[in-house]
Coordinates of C-alpha atoms in Angstrom, one line a residue:
X1 CA 87.4 77.9 102.5
X2 CA 86.3 78.3 99.4
X3 CA 89.3 78.2 96.9
X4 CA 92.1 77.3 99.5
X5 CA 93.5 73.9 99.8
X6 CA 96.3 73.1 101.8
X7 CA 98.4 70.3 102.8
X8 CA 101.5 70.4 105.3
X9 CA 104.3 67.3 105.1
X10 CA 107.8 66.6 107.1
X11 CA 110.2 66.1 104.1
X12 CA 113.5 66.3 106.8
X13 CA 114.3 69.9 105.7
X14 CA 116.4 70.6 109.6
X15 CA 113.2 68.9 111.7
X16 CA 113.2 64.9 111.6
X17 CA 109.9 64.4 114.1
X18 CA 107.7 67.7 112.9
X19 CA 105.9 69.6 109.8
X20 CA 108.1 71.2 107.7
X21 CA 106.6 72.3 104.9
X22 CA 103.4 73.5 103.1
X23 CA 102.2 73.3 100.0
X24 CA 98.5 75.8 99.3
X25 CA 96.1 75.2 95.8
X26 CA 94.6 78.5 94.8
X27 CA 91.5 78.9 92.6
X28 CA 92.1 80.1 89.8
X29 CA 91.2 83.8 89.4
X30 CA 93.0 84.4 92.9
X31 CA 94.4 88.1 93.3
X32 CA 97.4 88.5 95.5
X33 CA 98.6 91.4 97.7
X34 CA 102.1 91.3 99.1
X35 CA 104.8 93.7 101.4
X36 CA 108.3 92.0 102.3
X37 CA 111.0 92.8 104.1
X38 CA 113.3 95.9 103.8
X39 CA 116.7 93.3 104.9
X40 CA 119.2 94.7 102.1
X41 CA 120.5 90.7 102.4
X42 CA 116.6 89.5 101.5
X43 CA 116.4 85.9 101.0
X44 CA 116.0 84.3 97.5
X45 CA 112.4 83.5 98.3
X46 CA 111.9 87.3 99.0
X47 CA 113.1 88.3 96.3
X48 CA 110.9 85.6 93.6
X49 CA 108.0 86.5 95.6
X50 CA 108.4 90.3 94.6
X51 CA 108.9 89.5 91.1
X52 CA 105.6 87.5 90.7
X53 CA 103.7 89.6 92.9
X54 CA 103.7 92.0 89.7
X55 CA 101.0 89.6 87.6
X56 CA 98.5 90.2 90.7
X57 CA 97.9 86.5 90.5
X58 CA 98.4 83.6 92.5
X59 CA 98.0 80.0 91.8
X60 CA 100.3 78.0 94.8
X61 CA 102.2 78.9 97.3
X62 CA 105.1 76.3 98.9
X63 CA 106.5 77.4 102.2
X64 CA 108.9 75.3 104.4
X65 CA 110.8 76.1 107.9
X66 CA 113.9 75.3 108.6
X67 CA 115.9 76.7 106.5
X68 CA 115.7 80.6 105.1
X69 CA 117.3 80.1 101.5
X70 CA 118.9 83.1 102.4
X71 CA 122.7 84.4 101.7
X72 CA 122.6 81.0 99.5
X73 CA 123.9 82.5 96.4
X74 CA 123.1 81.4 92.5
X75 CA 122.4 78.3 94.5
X76 CA 119.5 79.6 96.4
X77 CA 118.1 80.8 93.2
X78 CA 118.5 78.2 91.6
X79 CA 116.3 75.8 94.6
X80 CA 113.6 78.2 94.1
X81 CA 113.3 77.8 90.5
X82 CA 113.1 73.9 90.9
X83 CA 110.4 74.1 93.5
X84 CA 108.8 76.6 90.9
X85 CA 109.1 74.4 88.2
X86 CA 107.7 71.9 89.7
X87 CA 104.7 73.2 91.2
X88 CA 103.9 74.8 88.0
X89 CA 103.9 71.5 86.3
X90 CA 101.5 70.3 88.9
X91 CA 99.0 72.1 88.6
X92 CA 99.8 73.8 85.4
X93 CA 100.7 77.3 85.9
X94 CA 102.7 80.3 84.7
X95 CA 105.6 81.0 87.5
X96 CA 104.3 84.2 87.6
X97 CA 101.8 82.9 89.3
X98 CA 103.9 80.6 92.2
X99 CA 104.8 81.9 95.6
X100 CA 107.7 80.6 98.0
X101 CA 108.2 81.6 101.4
X102 CA 111.2 79.8 103.4
X103 CA 112.2 80.4 107.3
X104 CA 115.4 78.9 109.2
X105 CA 118.5 78.9 109.2
X106 CA 120.8 81.7 107.3
X107 CA 123.6 80.3 104.8
X108 CA 123.2 77.0 104.8
X109 CA 121.7 75.9 101.1
X110 CA 118.2 74.3 100.5
X111 CA 117.5 71.3 99.6
X112 CA 115.3 71.8 96.9
X113 CA 115.1 68.3 95.9
X114 CA 113.3 67.2 99.3
X115 CA 110.4 69.8 98.8
X116 CA 109.8 68.4 95.1
X117 CA 109.8 64.9 95.5
X118 CA 107.4 65.4 98.8
X119 CA 105.1 67.6 96.2
X120 CA 103.1 65.1 94.6
X121 CA 102.5 63.1 97.6
X122 CA 101.1 66.8 99.2
X123 CA 98.8 67.3 96.3
X124 CA 96.8 64.5 96.5
X125 CA 95.9 65.3 100.4
X126 CA 95.1 69.1 99.5
X127 CA 91.8 69.4 101.8
X128 CA 90.1 72.9 102.7
X129 CA 90.2 72.0 106.5
X130 CA 94.0 71.9 107.3
X131 CA 94.4 74.9 108.9
X132 CA 96.4 73.3 111.7
X133 CA 98.6 71.3 110.2
X134 CA 99.1 74.5 107.8
X135 CA 100.0 76.8 111.0
X136 CA 102.4 74.5 112.5
X137 CA 104.4 73.4 109.6
X138 CA 105.8 76.8 109.3
X139 CA 107.2 77.0 112.5
X140 CA 110.8 77.7 113.6
X141 CA 111.2 78.6 117.1
X142 CA 107.6 79.2 117.6
X143 CA 106.1 77.4 121.0
X144 CA 102.1 77.3 119.3
X145 CA 101.1 77.8 115.9
X146 CA 99.6 80.8 115.1
X147 CA 95.8 81.5 113.8
X148 CA 92.9 83.8 113.2
X149 CA 89.7 84.0 111.3
X150 CA 87.5 86.7 110.9
X151 CA 83.9 87.5 109.0
X152 CA 82.7 90.3 107.2
X153 CA 80.2 91.5 104.9
X154 CA 81.1 92.6 101.0
X155 CA 77.8 94.5 99.7
X156 CA 75.7 92.4 101.7
X157 CA 77.9 89.1 100.8
X158 CA 79.4 87.6 103.9
X159 CA 83.1 86.8 103.4
X160 CA 85.7 84.8 105.2
X161 CA 89.6 86.0 106.3
X162 CA 91.6 83.0 107.5
X163 CA 95.2 83.8 108.6
X164 CA 97.8 82.2 109.9
X165 CA 101.4 83.1 111.0
X166 CA 104.7 82.5 112.5
X167 CA 108.1 83.8 114.4
X168 CA 109.2 83.8 118.2
X169 CA 112.6 85.5 117.5
X170 CA 114.3 88.0 114.9
X171 CA 111.4 90.2 115.2
X172 CA 111.1 94.0 114.4
X173 CA 110.0 93.9 111.2
X174 CA 109.6 97.2 108.6
X175 CA 106.9 95.6 106.6
X176 CA 105.0 92.8 107.8
X177 CA 106.4 90.6 109.6
X178 CA 108.4 86.7 109.5
X179 CA 106.0 84.9 107.5
X180 CA 102.3 85.3 108.0
X181 CA 99.4 84.1 104.7
X182 CA 95.9 85.3 104.6
X183 CA 93.4 84.0 102.9
X184 CA 90.1 85.0 102.0
X185 CA 87.3 83.8 99.7
X186 CA 86.3 87.5 99.1
X187 CA 86.2 88.9 95.6
X188 CA 88.6 92.0 95.9
X189 CA 91.2 93.1 92.6
X190 CA 95.2 93.5 93.8
X191 CA 95.5 97.1 93.7
X192 CA 92.6 97.1 96.0
X193 CA 93.5 94.4 98.1
X194 CA 97.4 95.8 98.2
X195 CA 96.0 99.3 99.1
X196 CA 93.9 97.3 102.3
X197 CA 96.8 95.4 103.7
X198 CA 99.6 98.2 103.2
X199 CA 97.3 100.7 105.3
X200 CA 96.4 97.6 107.7
X201 CA 100.1 96.6 108.6
X202 CA 101.5 99.6 108.8
X203 CA 99.6 100.0 112.4
X204 CA 100.1 96.2 113.3
X205 CA 102.7 93.8 112.2
X206 CA 104.9 97.0 111.8
X207 CA 104.4 97.8 115.6
X208 CA 105.2 95.1 117.3
X209 CA 109.4 94.3 118.3
X210 CA 110.6 91.3 120.5
X211 CA 114.3 91.6 119.7
X212 CA 115.1 94.9 117.4
X213 CA 116.5 92.4 114.5
X214 CA 114.7 92.3 111.2
X215 CA 114.8 89.0 109.6
X216 CA 115.8 88.2 105.8
X217 CA 113.0 86.6 105.1
X218 CA 109.6 88.6 106.1
X219 CA 106.6 87.4 104.5
X220 CA 103.2 88.4 104.3
X221 CA 100.9 87.5 101.2
X222 CA 97.1 88.1 101.3
X223 CA 95.2 86.0 98.7
X224 CA 91.8 86.5 97.3
X225 CA 90.0 83.8 95.7
X226 CA 86.4 85.3 95.0
X227 CA 84.9 82.6 95.5
X228 CA 81.9 84.7 98.1
X229 CA 81.3 86.5 94.5
X230 CA 80.4 89.7 96.0
X231 CA 80.2 92.8 94.0
X232 CA 82.6 95.4 93.9
X233 CA 81.7 98.8 96.4
X234 CA 82.0 99.3 100.4
X235 CA 85.2 97.8 101.8
X236 CA 84.8 99.4 105.1
X237 CA 83.6 96.2 107.2
X238 CA 86.4 94.0 105.4
X239 CA 89.1 96.8 106.1
X240 CA 87.8 96.4 109.9
X241 CA 87.9 92.5 110.0
X242 CA 91.2 92.5 107.9
X243 CA 93.2 95.1 110.4
X244 CA 91.3 92.8 113.5
X245 CA 92.9 89.4 112.6
X246 CA 96.7 90.7 111.4
X247 CA 96.7 92.8 115.0
X248 CA 96.0 89.1 116.0
X249 CA 98.3 87.3 115.3
X250 CA 100.9 89.9 115.2
X251 CA 100.4 89.9 118.9
X252 CA 100.3 86.1 119.0
X253 CA 104.0 87.0 117.4
X254 CA 104.9 88.6 120.5
X255 CA 103.3 86.5 123.0
X256 CA 105.4 84.0 121.9
X257 CA 108.6 86.1 121.8
X258 CA 111.6 83.7 122.6
X259 CA 111.8 83.0 126.2
X260 CA 108.7 85.7 126.4
X261 CA 106.8 85.8 130.0
X262 CA 105.2 89.3 129.7
X263 CA 103.3 91.0 126.4
X264 CA 104.1 95.0 127.0
X265 CA 101.8 97.5 125.1
X266 CA 103.8 101.3 124.8
X267 CA 101.2 103.8 124.0
X268 CA 103.1 107.7 123.0
X269 CA 101.1 110.6 123.0
X270 CA 102.0 114.1 122.6
X271 CA 104.4 113.4 119.7
X272 CA 105.7 115.7 117.0
X273 CA 104.2 113.1 114.4
X274 CA 102.4 109.7 114.6
X275 CA 106.2 108.6 112.9
X276 CA 107.6 110.3 115.6
X277 CA 105.6 109.1 118.5
X278 CA 106.2 105.3 116.9
X279 CA 109.8 105.7 116.6
X280 CA 109.5 106.8 119.8
X281 CA 107.7 103.5 121.2
X282 CA 110.3 100.9 119.5
X283 CA 113.1 102.9 121.2
X284 CA 111.3 101.9 124.6
X285 CA 110.6 98.7 123.1
X286 CA 113.6 98.2 121.8
X287 CA 115.9 98.6 124.9
X288 CA 117.1 95.8 126.6
X289 CA 117.0 97.8 129.6
X290 CA 113.6 98.2 129.8
X291 CA 112.9 95.3 128.9
X292 CA 115.1 93.3 131.3
X293 CA 113.5 95.3 134.0
X294 CA 110.0 94.2 133.0
X295 CA 111.7 90.4 133.0
X296 CA 112.7 91.3 137.0
X297 CA 109.2 92.9 137.4
X298 CA 111.3 96.0 138.4
X299 CA 109.4 99.4 137.5
X300 CA 112.7 101.3 137.2
X301 CA 111.0 104.0 135.0
X302 CA 114.5 105.6 134.5
X303 CA 114.8 103.7 131.6
X304 CA 112.3 104.7 130.0
X305 CA 113.0 108.2 129.9
X306 CA 116.6 106.9 128.3
X307 CA 114.8 105.2 125.9
X308 CA 112.7 108.3 125.0
X309 CA 115.9 110.2 124.9
X310 CA 117.8 108.5 122.5
X311 CA 114.9 108.3 120.0
X312 CA 116.2 111.2 117.9
X313 CA 112.8 112.4 118.0
X314 CA 111.8 115.6 119.9
X315 CA 110.8 115.3 123.1
X316 CA 110.2 118.1 126.0
X317 CA 111.8 116.9 129.3
X318 CA 110.0 119.5 131.5
X319 CA 106.5 118.1 129.7
X320 CA 107.5 114.2 130.0
X321 CA 105.0 112.3 131.5
X322 CA 105.1 108.1 132.3
X323 CA 102.1 105.6 133.7
X324 CA 103.0 102.5 134.2
X325 CA 99.6 99.8 135.0
X326 CA 97.7 103.5 135.0
X327 CA 99.7 105.3 137.6
X328 CA 101.5 108.5 136.9
X329 CA 105.4 108.2 138.3
X330 CA 106.8 110.6 136.6
X331 CA 105.8 114.2 135.2
X332 CA 107.0 117.8 134.7
X333 CA 110.6 116.4 134.3
X334 CA 110.6 114.7 137.7
X335 CA 109.2 111.7 139.5
X336 CA 105.5 112.3 140.6
X337 CA 105.8 113.6 144.5
X338 CA 102.9 111.5 145.2
X339 CA 104.1 108.2 143.1
X340 CA 105.1 105.0 145.9
X341 CA 106.7 101.9 144.0
X342 CA 104.1 100.0 146.0
X343 CA 101.0 101.3 143.7
X344 CA 102.6 99.2 140.4
X345 CA 104.1 96.3 142.0
X346 CA 101.3 93.7 141.2
X347 CA 101.1 95.5 137.7
X348 CA 104.8 94.4 136.9
X349 CA 104.7 91.2 138.1
X350 CA 101.4 90.6 135.7
X351 CA 102.2 89.0 132.3
X352 CA 100.4 92.5 130.5
X353 CA 102.4 95.6 131.4
X354 CA 101.4 99.2 130.5
X355 CA 103.1 101.3 129.4
X356 CA 102.1 105.8 128.8
X357 CA 104.1 108.6 128.0
X358 CA 103.4 111.4 126.7
X359 CA 106.3 113.7 125.5
X360 CA 104.8 117.4 125.5
X361 CA 105.7 118.8 121.9
X362 CA 102.5 117.9 119.7
X363 CA 99.5 115.8 118.8
X364 CA 101.3 112.8 117.1
X365 CA 100.6 109.3 118.4
X366 CA 101.3 105.5 118.4
X367 CA 101.1 102.3 119.9
X368 CA 103.9 99.7 119.6
X369 CA 104.1 95.8 121.5
X370 CA 106.9 93.9 123.0
X371 CA 107.9 91.8 125.2
X372 CA 110.3 91.1 128.1
X373 CA 113.8 89.6 127.3
X374 CA 114.5 86.7 129.6
X375 CA 117.7 84.5 130.3
X376 CA 115.7 81.9 128.0
X377 CA 116.1 84.2 125.2
X378 CA 119.6 83.9 125.5
X379 CA 119.3 79.9 125.8
X380 CA 117.3 79.4 122.2
X381 CA 119.5 81.7 120.8
X382 CA 123.2 80.1 121.6
X383 CA 121.6 76.7 120.7
X384 CA 119.7 77.5 117.7
X385 CA 121.6 75.9 115.5
X386 CA 122.6 72.6 117.8

């Protein structure tokens, strides 16, 4: 992509035999937008990115995996500054044009010297086509690199959008999710870019969950290099393409949830508002009882009723309707008289589970995505640091 060059390396921050450092050079004049974790224990890189975002411009991005540089006090701030100084010297840019993201273990000091020692060599390897290596360098417990691409038109000019993301556990975002970096050659000013990102995130990354835990490091950055030289104008086609790309990346994260075997789509209708519908959907999606039942291919729809009731949003028990795999299993406050569990046995054993719930109080609707909860989630997380 014009205006974006990438390189990845292994500098042994935590992993001895895999890529763990990404360097991205962005063309002069690149605009940027971003959304970040709402965690009150946000990492040092997140805080630095929030400050840099005020400039609306970007020239360099550094991402490391294996260490989140979160809850590391003044040492964490100093580590970001050390990498920032080295990167800005390398590219001759102001500190406000530098962005950094880190992912991995919380509470361990980031060995910034390993990163700065690798930057010079990485700069020599920068190239426009190393997207797979870039996606691999930001992985932690992910089982595969997550990438997506789209094309769109602005004012008759073709533009490209490429994106990479990582995430598998500690996923219940309130902004974006984990780490995601989106690049386009479109010419779009930062305020407009931010508006489009906020809108697209609301119904994509903000509607997925794996385990209900929001990371300290969640970062999504969108960079626009302007190299396509499109005129300002109608951005509708670009917005659609951006939304599609973000949704694809978000679903990759859910499908790759730690230990997951099934993707679960939950559609809520009849809520008091769209916000209420999302909260009800997330209550179902985050329920360990619902998720373990799905893992066992058990159509225990009573657990869905429970999750609706605990969501704290209006729902009419006697108008509630639940469908699984398109089959009505409950309505009007009780099990559907014609429902037989054999009708959905095959669906429950499939890798794509569909749940629909109408709560009977209004016109609000939302769709959220999650995965099942298997014993492998425990295995992965109980041995994460060892």
